[in-house]
Amino acid sequence: MEDGSSRSSWTESYRGMSSANIKGLTLALSSSFFIGASFIVKKKGLKKAAASGVRAGAGGYSYLYEPLWWVGMITMIVGEIANFAAYAFAPAILVTPLGALSIIISAGLAHIILRERLHIFGVLGCVLCVVGSTSIVLHAPQEREIESVKEVWDLATEPGFLLYAAFVIAAVFVLIFRYIPQYGQTHVLVYIGVCSLVGSLSVMSVKALGIALKLTFSGMNQLVYPQTWVFTLVVLSCVITQMNYLNKALDTFNTAVVSPIYYVMFTSFTILASVIMFKDWDRQNPTQILTEMCGFVTILSGTFLLHKTKDMVDGSSLFLPMRRLRQEGFDSESNPLRRSISIPMHLLKHSEGDGFDPENIPLRRQDAGRSP
């Protein structure tokens, strides 16, 4: 009897996955595949463009003449179109976290194609991101029923969301004009912060535009309302800004690090914007909200692992043969190279007969953290 009751309760809890939500889920999954692959193709194009022009991270736009970059851009556009359609059918809290799949795809392809090594803890970080995202998806609220784009406009012009939008715009300007010139080449969070903050506004506008188009195709023309075109202008402005600074981040930092950090920050700000604008949590009980918050913590833990293991990954390319350094007089205090690299002298003078392997000592330049 108790077993039957629990089974009935379980069935009722998952009965809410409507056909519209299933469509949104399918579109979101396909979007993740395209977007994850686009990161790799675009970075290949950025590398080719940098070989013959000014790097995007240094303010150059030579990548616009690189066909491979455009292939990646088209792939990303296809993914974004699928994502755009998904928002018209399902709530942002359901659609956005599924971007975690693009982390796995981009990290795996970066390891295979770009030879960017991903540490074992980085793999664990990816798994944690997926687990946390799954937890959020399983407890996502139902989509709010909207019958006109005017309803979305009324939600967007309420004091709570207007305050959030003002905060985002102010933070973006501060990042662009104060922090990017000073920290853009050394701190990945600066570029990604701009992309994520602007992205949260773009998703709200994308959802509004998607709802307008869905209603239009169903026979209720929403293109006659000026609000639809205002949302369109916001989408275009935000997407252009996102692409510009995402290109800079990809050209400057490891793809396996950029992708998950961008995902987590973008997801966090997007869900926050959705909660404020569409009041998603008003239709949930405390247990569901708490579970979603635990999902966020799990995702953030995965991102922390990926970010902290970046140096471990990068350090793998800094191994130098110690025997050759000693043969070339590196252990001399007068050697200028000796003074430019941080390494204890006792490692150079250590006897190989003591079982010490001098060929595998990682060397890190003291100025490695600064831009070239």
C-alpha positions as a printed NumPy array, in Angstrom:
array([[  0.   ,   0.   ,   0.   ],
       [  2.763,   2.351,   0.975],
       [  4.731,   1.329,  -2.117],
       [  1.734,   2.069,  -4.343],
       [  1.302,   5.452,  -2.716],
       [  4.936,   6.388,  -3.255],
       [  4.729,   5.239,  -6.878],
       [  1.647,   7.381,  -7.401],
       [  3.391,  10.366,  -5.826],
       [  6.42 ,   9.838,  -8.06 ],
       [  4.177,   9.699, -11.161],
       [  2.382,  12.891, -10.187],
       [  5.658,  14.737,  -9.638],
       [  6.811,  14.019, -13.184],
       [  3.448,  14.415, -14.914],
       [  4.228,  18.094, -15.394],
       [  6.616,  17.492, -18.334],
       [  4.266,  18.743, -21.022],
       [  4.739,  18.31 , -24.757],
       [  5.909,  21.918, -24.93 ],
       [  8.536,  21.282, -22.261],
       [  9.696,  18.154, -24.102],
       [ 10.104,  20.203, -27.288],
       [ 12.095,  22.791, -25.36 ],
       [ 14.236,  20.058, -23.798],
       [ 15.017,  18.477, -27.183],
       [ 15.912,  21.816, -28.736],
       [ 18.119,  22.716, -25.762],
       [ 20.047,  19.427, -26.009],
       [ 20.686,  19.835, -29.737],
       [ 21.739,  23.421, -29.092],
       [ 24.376,  22.253, -26.62 ],
       [ 25.937,  19.93 , -29.201],
       [ 26.259,  22.681, -31.798],
       [ 27.513,  25.312, -29.363],
       [ 30.043,  22.966, -27.751],
       [ 31.538,  22.131, -31.145],
       [ 31.53 ,  25.777, -32.229],
       [ 33.91 ,  26.746, -29.403],
       [ 36.571,  24.462, -30.872],
       [ 36.075,  25.438, -34.512],
       [ 36.157,  29.138, -33.642],
       [ 39.323,  28.774, -31.603],
       [ 41.013,  26.978, -34.516],
       [ 40.02 ,  29.931, -36.68 ],
       [ 41.312,  32.414, -34.096],
       [ 44.655,  30.628, -34.   ],
       [ 44.983,  30.706, -37.784],
       [ 44.002,  34.371, -37.868],
       [ 46.508,  35.247, -35.129],
       [ 49.319,  33.729, -37.201],
       [ 48.785,  36.319, -39.932],
       [ 47.383,  39.299, -38.05 ],
       [ 46.627,  40.886, -34.69 ],
       [ 45.183,  38.515, -32.076],
       [ 41.58 ,  39.088, -30.962],
       [ 42.808,  39.215, -27.373],
       [ 45.021,  42.158, -28.34 ],
       [ 42.156,  44.033, -29.97 ],
       [ 42.538,  42.699, -33.514],
       [ 39.754,  41.646, -35.88 ],
       [ 41.723,  39.616, -38.419],
       [ 39.61 ,  36.576, -37.527],
       [ 36.779,  38.128, -39.563],
       [ 38.758,  37.184, -42.686],
       [ 39.296,  33.589, -41.591],
       [ 36.801,  31.084, -43.17 ],
       [ 37.27 ,  28.569, -40.361],
       [ 36.157,  31.133, -37.808],
       [ 33.001,  31.731, -39.828],
       [ 32.302,  27.988, -39.904],
       [ 32.451,  28.013, -36.13 ],
       [ 30.302,  31.124, -36.035],
       [ 27.655,  29.51 , -38.253],
       [ 27.713,  26.416, -36.057],
       [ 27.176,  28.595, -33.009],
       [ 24.338,  30.459, -34.747],
       [ 22.595,  27.147, -35.496],
       [ 22.961,  26.216, -31.841],
       [ 21.69 ,  29.596, -30.718],
       [ 18.672,  29.326, -33.019],
       [ 17.817,  25.983, -31.447],
       [ 18.328,  27.564, -28.05 ],
       [ 16.162,  30.509, -29.071],
       [ 13.345,  28.161, -30.022],
       [ 13.733,  26.226, -26.765],
       [ 13.062,  29.355, -24.697],
       [  9.744,  29.811, -26.504],
       [  8.537,  26.419, -25.248],
       [ 10.129,  25.961, -21.813],
       [ 11.144,  28.128, -18.822],
       [ 14.673,  29.517, -18.612],
       [ 15.395,  27.481, -15.472],
       [ 14.825,  24.322, -17.526],
       [ 16.59 ,  25.36 , -20.733],
       [ 19.659,  27.26 , -19.532],
       [ 21.276,  24.608, -17.279],
       [ 21.321,  22.129, -20.172],
       [ 24.209,  24.137, -21.555],
       [ 26.33 ,  21.942, -19.266],
       [ 26.427,  19.402, -22.072],
       [ 28.376,  21.885, -24.199],
       [ 31.083,  21.867, -21.499],
       [ 31.691,  18.169, -21.963],
       [ 31.707,  18.482, -25.744],
       [ 34.043,  21.478, -25.889],
       [ 36.418,  20.088, -23.26 ],
       [ 36.587,  16.705, -24.995],
       [ 37.108,  18.182, -28.455],
       [ 39.693,  20.633, -27.093],
       [ 41.641,  17.677, -25.716],
       [ 41.455,  15.786, -29.036],
       [ 41.696,  18.574, -31.629],
       [ 43.429,  21.485, -29.892],
       [ 45.693,  19.287, -27.717],
       [ 44.616,  21.247, -24.649],
       [ 45.161,  18.79 , -21.829],
       [ 42.366,  18.489, -19.272],
       [ 43.443,  17.394, -15.797],
       [ 41.565,  14.538, -14.096],
       [ 40.101,  17.042, -11.636],
       [ 38.899,  19.024, -14.627],
       [ 36.966,  15.945, -15.742],
       [ 35.508,  15.688, -12.241],
       [ 34.558,  19.353, -12.477],
       [ 32.66 ,  18.679, -15.709],
       [ 30.804,  15.812, -14.047],
       [ 29.841,  18.02 , -11.116],
       [ 28.531,  20.665, -13.507],
       [ 26.312,  18.098, -15.211],
       [ 25.061,  16.668, -11.893],
       [ 24.183,  20.106, -10.592],
       [ 22.439,  21.031, -13.83 ],
       [ 20.426,  17.806, -13.761],
       [ 19.285,  18.593, -10.238],
       [ 18.05 ,  22.006, -11.385],
       [ 16.275,  20.604, -14.449],
       [ 14.434,  17.922, -12.472],
       [ 13.009,  20.533, -10.101],
       [ 12.387,  23.329, -12.607],
       [  9.051,  25.204, -12.393],
       [  6.341,  25.018, -15.008],
       [  6.299,  27.53 , -17.829],
       [  4.239,  30.653, -17.177],
       [  1.332,  30.928, -19.596],
       [  1.579,  34.166, -21.583],
       [ -0.932,  35.226, -24.219],
       [  0.619,  38.464, -25.471],
       [  4.015,  40.12 , -25.751],
       [  2.473,  42.996, -23.794],
       [  2.376,  40.716, -20.755],
       [  6.133,  40.155, -21.082],
       [  6.672,  43.905, -21.424],
       [  4.699,  44.525, -18.241],
       [  6.908,  41.999, -16.427],
       [ 10.074,  43.599, -17.822],
       [  9.047,  47.089, -16.697],
       [  8.281,  46.184, -13.095],
       [ 10.567,  47.918, -10.525],
       [ 12.374,  44.705,  -9.521],
       [ 13.579,  43.85 , -13.015],
       [ 14.318,  47.47 , -13.918],
       [ 16.62 ,  47.61 , -10.877],
       [ 18.352,  44.409, -11.989],
       [ 18.788,  45.724, -15.551],
       [ 20.291,  48.972, -14.216],
       [ 22.741,  46.98 , -12.084],
       [ 23.79 ,  44.862, -15.08 ],
       [ 24.37 ,  47.866, -17.341],
       [ 26.392,  49.676, -14.666],
       [ 28.5  ,  46.581, -13.921],
       [ 29.209,  46.005, -17.626],
       [ 30.418,  49.57 , -18.125],
       [ 32.676,  49.316, -15.08 ],
       [ 34.168,  46.041, -16.342],
       [ 34.716,  47.333, -19.881],
       [ 36.245,  50.705, -19.074],
       [ 38.009,  50.026, -15.775],
       [ 38.934,  46.358, -15.384],
       [ 39.384,  44.975, -18.907],
       [ 42.29 ,  47.317, -19.819],
       [ 44.116,  46.294, -16.632],
       [ 43.115,  42.66 , -16.023],
       [ 41.656,  41.4  , -19.308],
       [ 44.771,  39.444, -20.311],
       [ 45.284,  37.763, -16.929],
       [ 41.828,  37.224, -15.38 ],
       [ 39.313,  35.161, -17.346],
       [ 36.429,  36.326, -15.149],
       [ 36.649,  39.867, -16.553],
       [ 35.747,  38.951, -20.139],
       [ 33.32 ,  36.245, -19.053],
       [ 31.665,  38.629, -16.597],
       [ 30.71 ,  40.975, -19.43 ],
       [ 29.384,  38.088, -21.553],
       [ 27.357,  36.628, -18.696],
       [ 25.799,  39.844, -17.438],
       [ 24.807,  40.971, -20.925],
       [ 23.684,  37.423, -21.693],
       [ 21.135,  37.423, -18.873],
       [ 19.393,  40.417, -20.461],
       [ 19.624,  38.895, -23.929],
       [ 17.948,  35.658, -22.77 ],
       [ 15.024,  37.547, -21.27 ],
       [ 14.62 ,  39.424, -24.554],
       [ 15.077,  36.223, -26.565],
       [ 12.344,  34.56 , -24.53 ],
       [ 10.039,  37.524, -25.098],
       [ 10.77 ,  37.496, -28.828],
       [ 10.353,  33.718, -28.993],
       [  6.969,  33.948, -27.289],
       [  5.942,  36.7  , -29.704],
       [  6.905,  34.577, -32.738],
       [  5.239,  31.464, -31.329],
       [  2.005,  33.392, -30.773],
       [  2.284,  34.947, -34.232],
       [  2.661,  31.545, -35.917],
       [ -0.343,  30.304, -33.949],
       [ -2.522,  33.055, -35.42 ],
       [ -2.145,  35.893, -32.895],
       [  0.045,  38.459, -34.657],
       [  2.458,  40.062, -32.203],
       [  4.581,  41.888, -34.795],
       [  2.191,  44.826, -34.744],
       [  3.249,  45.683, -31.183],
       [  6.274,  48.005, -30.778],
       [  7.373,  45.995, -27.722],
       [  8.283,  43.1  , -30.017],
       [ 10.726,  45.276, -31.949],
       [ 12.2  ,  46.763, -28.782],
       [ 12.989,  43.254, -27.561],
       [ 14.526,  42.516, -30.994],
       [ 16.88 ,  45.514, -30.729],
       [ 17.925,  44.465, -27.22 ],
       [ 18.695,  40.944, -28.461],
       [ 20.866,  42.218, -31.329],
       [ 22.788,  44.639, -29.111],
       [ 23.431,  42.052, -26.413],
       [ 24.463,  39.279, -28.822],
       [ 27.001,  41.51 , -30.585],
       [ 28.517,  42.481, -27.229],
       [ 28.619,  38.854, -26.082],
       [ 30.335,  37.624, -29.234],
       [ 32.972,  40.347, -29.099],
       [ 34.112,  39.603, -25.559],
       [ 33.678,  35.855, -25.877],
       [ 36.099,  35.935, -28.812],
       [ 38.602,  37.797, -26.668],
       [ 38.231,  35.242, -23.868],
       [ 38.663,  32.271, -26.227],
       [ 41.72 ,  33.804, -27.849],
       [ 43.379,  34.574, -24.507],
       [ 42.537,  31.597, -22.282],
       [ 42.249,  27.82 , -22.432],
       [ 38.974,  26.652, -24.032],
       [ 38.486,  23.961, -21.382],
       [ 38.435,  26.733, -18.772],
       [ 36.491,  29.401, -20.685],
       [ 33.572,  27.112, -21.539],
       [ 32.598,  25.953, -18.025],
       [ 33.158,  29.322, -16.362],
       [ 31.089,  31.033, -19.033],
       [ 28.406,  28.396, -18.603],
       [ 28.157,  28.755, -14.833],
       [ 28.171,  32.555, -14.757],
       [ 25.798,  32.837, -17.693],
       [ 23.435,  30.265, -16.176],
       [ 23.513,  31.88 , -12.747],
       [ 22.729,  35.388, -13.995],
       [ 20.116,  34.113, -16.45 ],
       [ 18.219,  32.159, -13.812],
       [ 18.446,  35.12 , -11.439],
       [ 17.001,  37.38 , -14.145],
       [ 14.248,  34.851, -14.874],
       [ 13.364,  34.557, -11.182],
       [ 13.085,  38.332, -10.922],
       [ 11.249,  38.923, -14.188],
       [  8.989,  35.852, -14.508],
       [  8.796,  35.137, -10.745],
       [  9.55 ,  31.449, -11.303],
       [ 10.066,  30.697,  -7.621],
       [  6.591,  31.99 ,  -6.74 ],
       [  5.239,  28.745,  -8.249],
       [  7.568,  26.449,  -6.275],
       [  7.729,  25.095,  -2.743],
       [ 10.768,  25.589,  -0.454],
       [ 12.027,  22.036,  -1.089],
       [ 12.233,  22.587,  -4.853],
       [ 13.957,  25.925,  -4.422],
       [ 16.459,  24.459,  -1.961],
       [ 17.216,  21.595,  -4.338],
       [ 17.866,  24.057,  -7.144],
       [ 20.218,  26.012,  -4.898],
       [ 22.092,  22.788,  -4.092],
       [ 22.382,  22.248,  -7.824],
       [ 23.985,  25.682,  -8.135],
       [ 26.495,  24.845,  -5.407],
       [ 27.374,  21.607,  -7.191],
       [ 27.918,  23.476, -10.462],
       [ 30.053,  26.1  ,  -8.764],
       [ 32.152,  23.329,  -7.18 ],
       [ 32.777,  21.861, -10.613],
       [ 33.78 ,  25.241, -11.977],
       [ 36.152,  25.769,  -9.062],
       [ 37.912,  22.492,  -9.861],
       [ 38.217,  23.397, -13.533],
       [ 39.573,  26.84 , -12.729],
       [ 42.081,  25.662, -10.116],
       [ 43.429,  22.866, -12.318],
       [ 44.126,  25.276, -15.179],
       [ 47.646,  25.91 , -13.889],
       [ 48.214,  22.177, -13.528],
       [ 47.221,  21.715, -17.147],
       [ 49.329,  24.624, -18.372],
       [ 52.256,  23.52 , -16.252],
       [ 52.507,  20.256, -18.144],
       [ 54.038,  22.12 , -21.077],
       [ 56.751,  23.714, -18.944],
       [ 58.905,  20.65 , -18.252],
       [ 62.547,  21.142, -19.197],
       [ 65.409,  18.608, -19.21 ],
       [ 67.436,  19.438, -16.119],
       [ 70.544,  17.585, -17.255],
       [ 70.879,  19.833, -20.287],
       [ 70.41 ,  22.924, -18.108],
       [ 73.349,  21.837, -15.941],
       [ 75.433,  21.078, -19.027],
       [ 74.829,  24.607, -20.316],
       [ 75.823,  26.204, -17.019],
       [ 72.312,  26.992, -15.863],
       [ 73.334,  26.346, -12.253],
       [ 75.651,  29.338, -12.38 ],
       [ 74.323,  32.371, -10.469],
       [ 75.703,  34.601, -13.233],
       [ 73.512,  32.98 , -15.884],
       [ 70.752,  35.492, -16.805],
       [ 68.303,  32.664, -17.548],
       [ 68.893,  31.344, -14.038],
       [ 67.716,  34.651, -12.579],
       [ 64.605,  34.8  , -14.781],
       [ 63.237,  31.402, -13.782],
       [ 62.092,  30.494, -10.3  ],
       [ 63.643,  27.153,  -9.27 ],
       [ 65.52 ,  26.071,  -6.175],
       [ 69.249,  25.554,  -6.812],
       [ 69.35 ,  22.327,  -4.838],
       [ 67.184,  20.682,  -7.524],
       [ 69.803,  21.442, -10.161],
       [ 72.644,  20.07 ,  -8.033],
       [ 70.766,  17.01 ,  -6.844],
       [ 72.544,  13.755,  -7.597],
       [ 70.842,  11.432, -10.076],
       [ 72.15 ,   8.515,  -8.078],
       [ 69.822,   9.367,  -5.185],
       [ 66.79 ,   8.246,  -7.186],
       [ 65.804,  11.803,  -8.069],
       [ 64.453,  12.294, -11.569],
       [ 65.735,  15.659, -12.788],
       [ 64.015,  15.385, -16.162],
       [ 60.557,  16.022, -14.728],
       [ 60.899,  19.243, -12.753],
       [ 58.299,  21.808, -13.847],
       [ 59.744,  25.247, -14.38 ],
       [ 57.524,  28.313, -14.293],
       [ 58.709,  31.699, -15.358],
       [ 58.148,  34.389, -12.758],
       [ 56.534,  36.557, -15.406],
       [ 54.345,  33.757, -16.757],
       [ 51.237,  35.386, -15.373],
       [ 51.81 ,  38.617, -17.259],
       [ 50.778,  39.187, -20.811],
       [ 53.575,  39.02 , -23.422]])
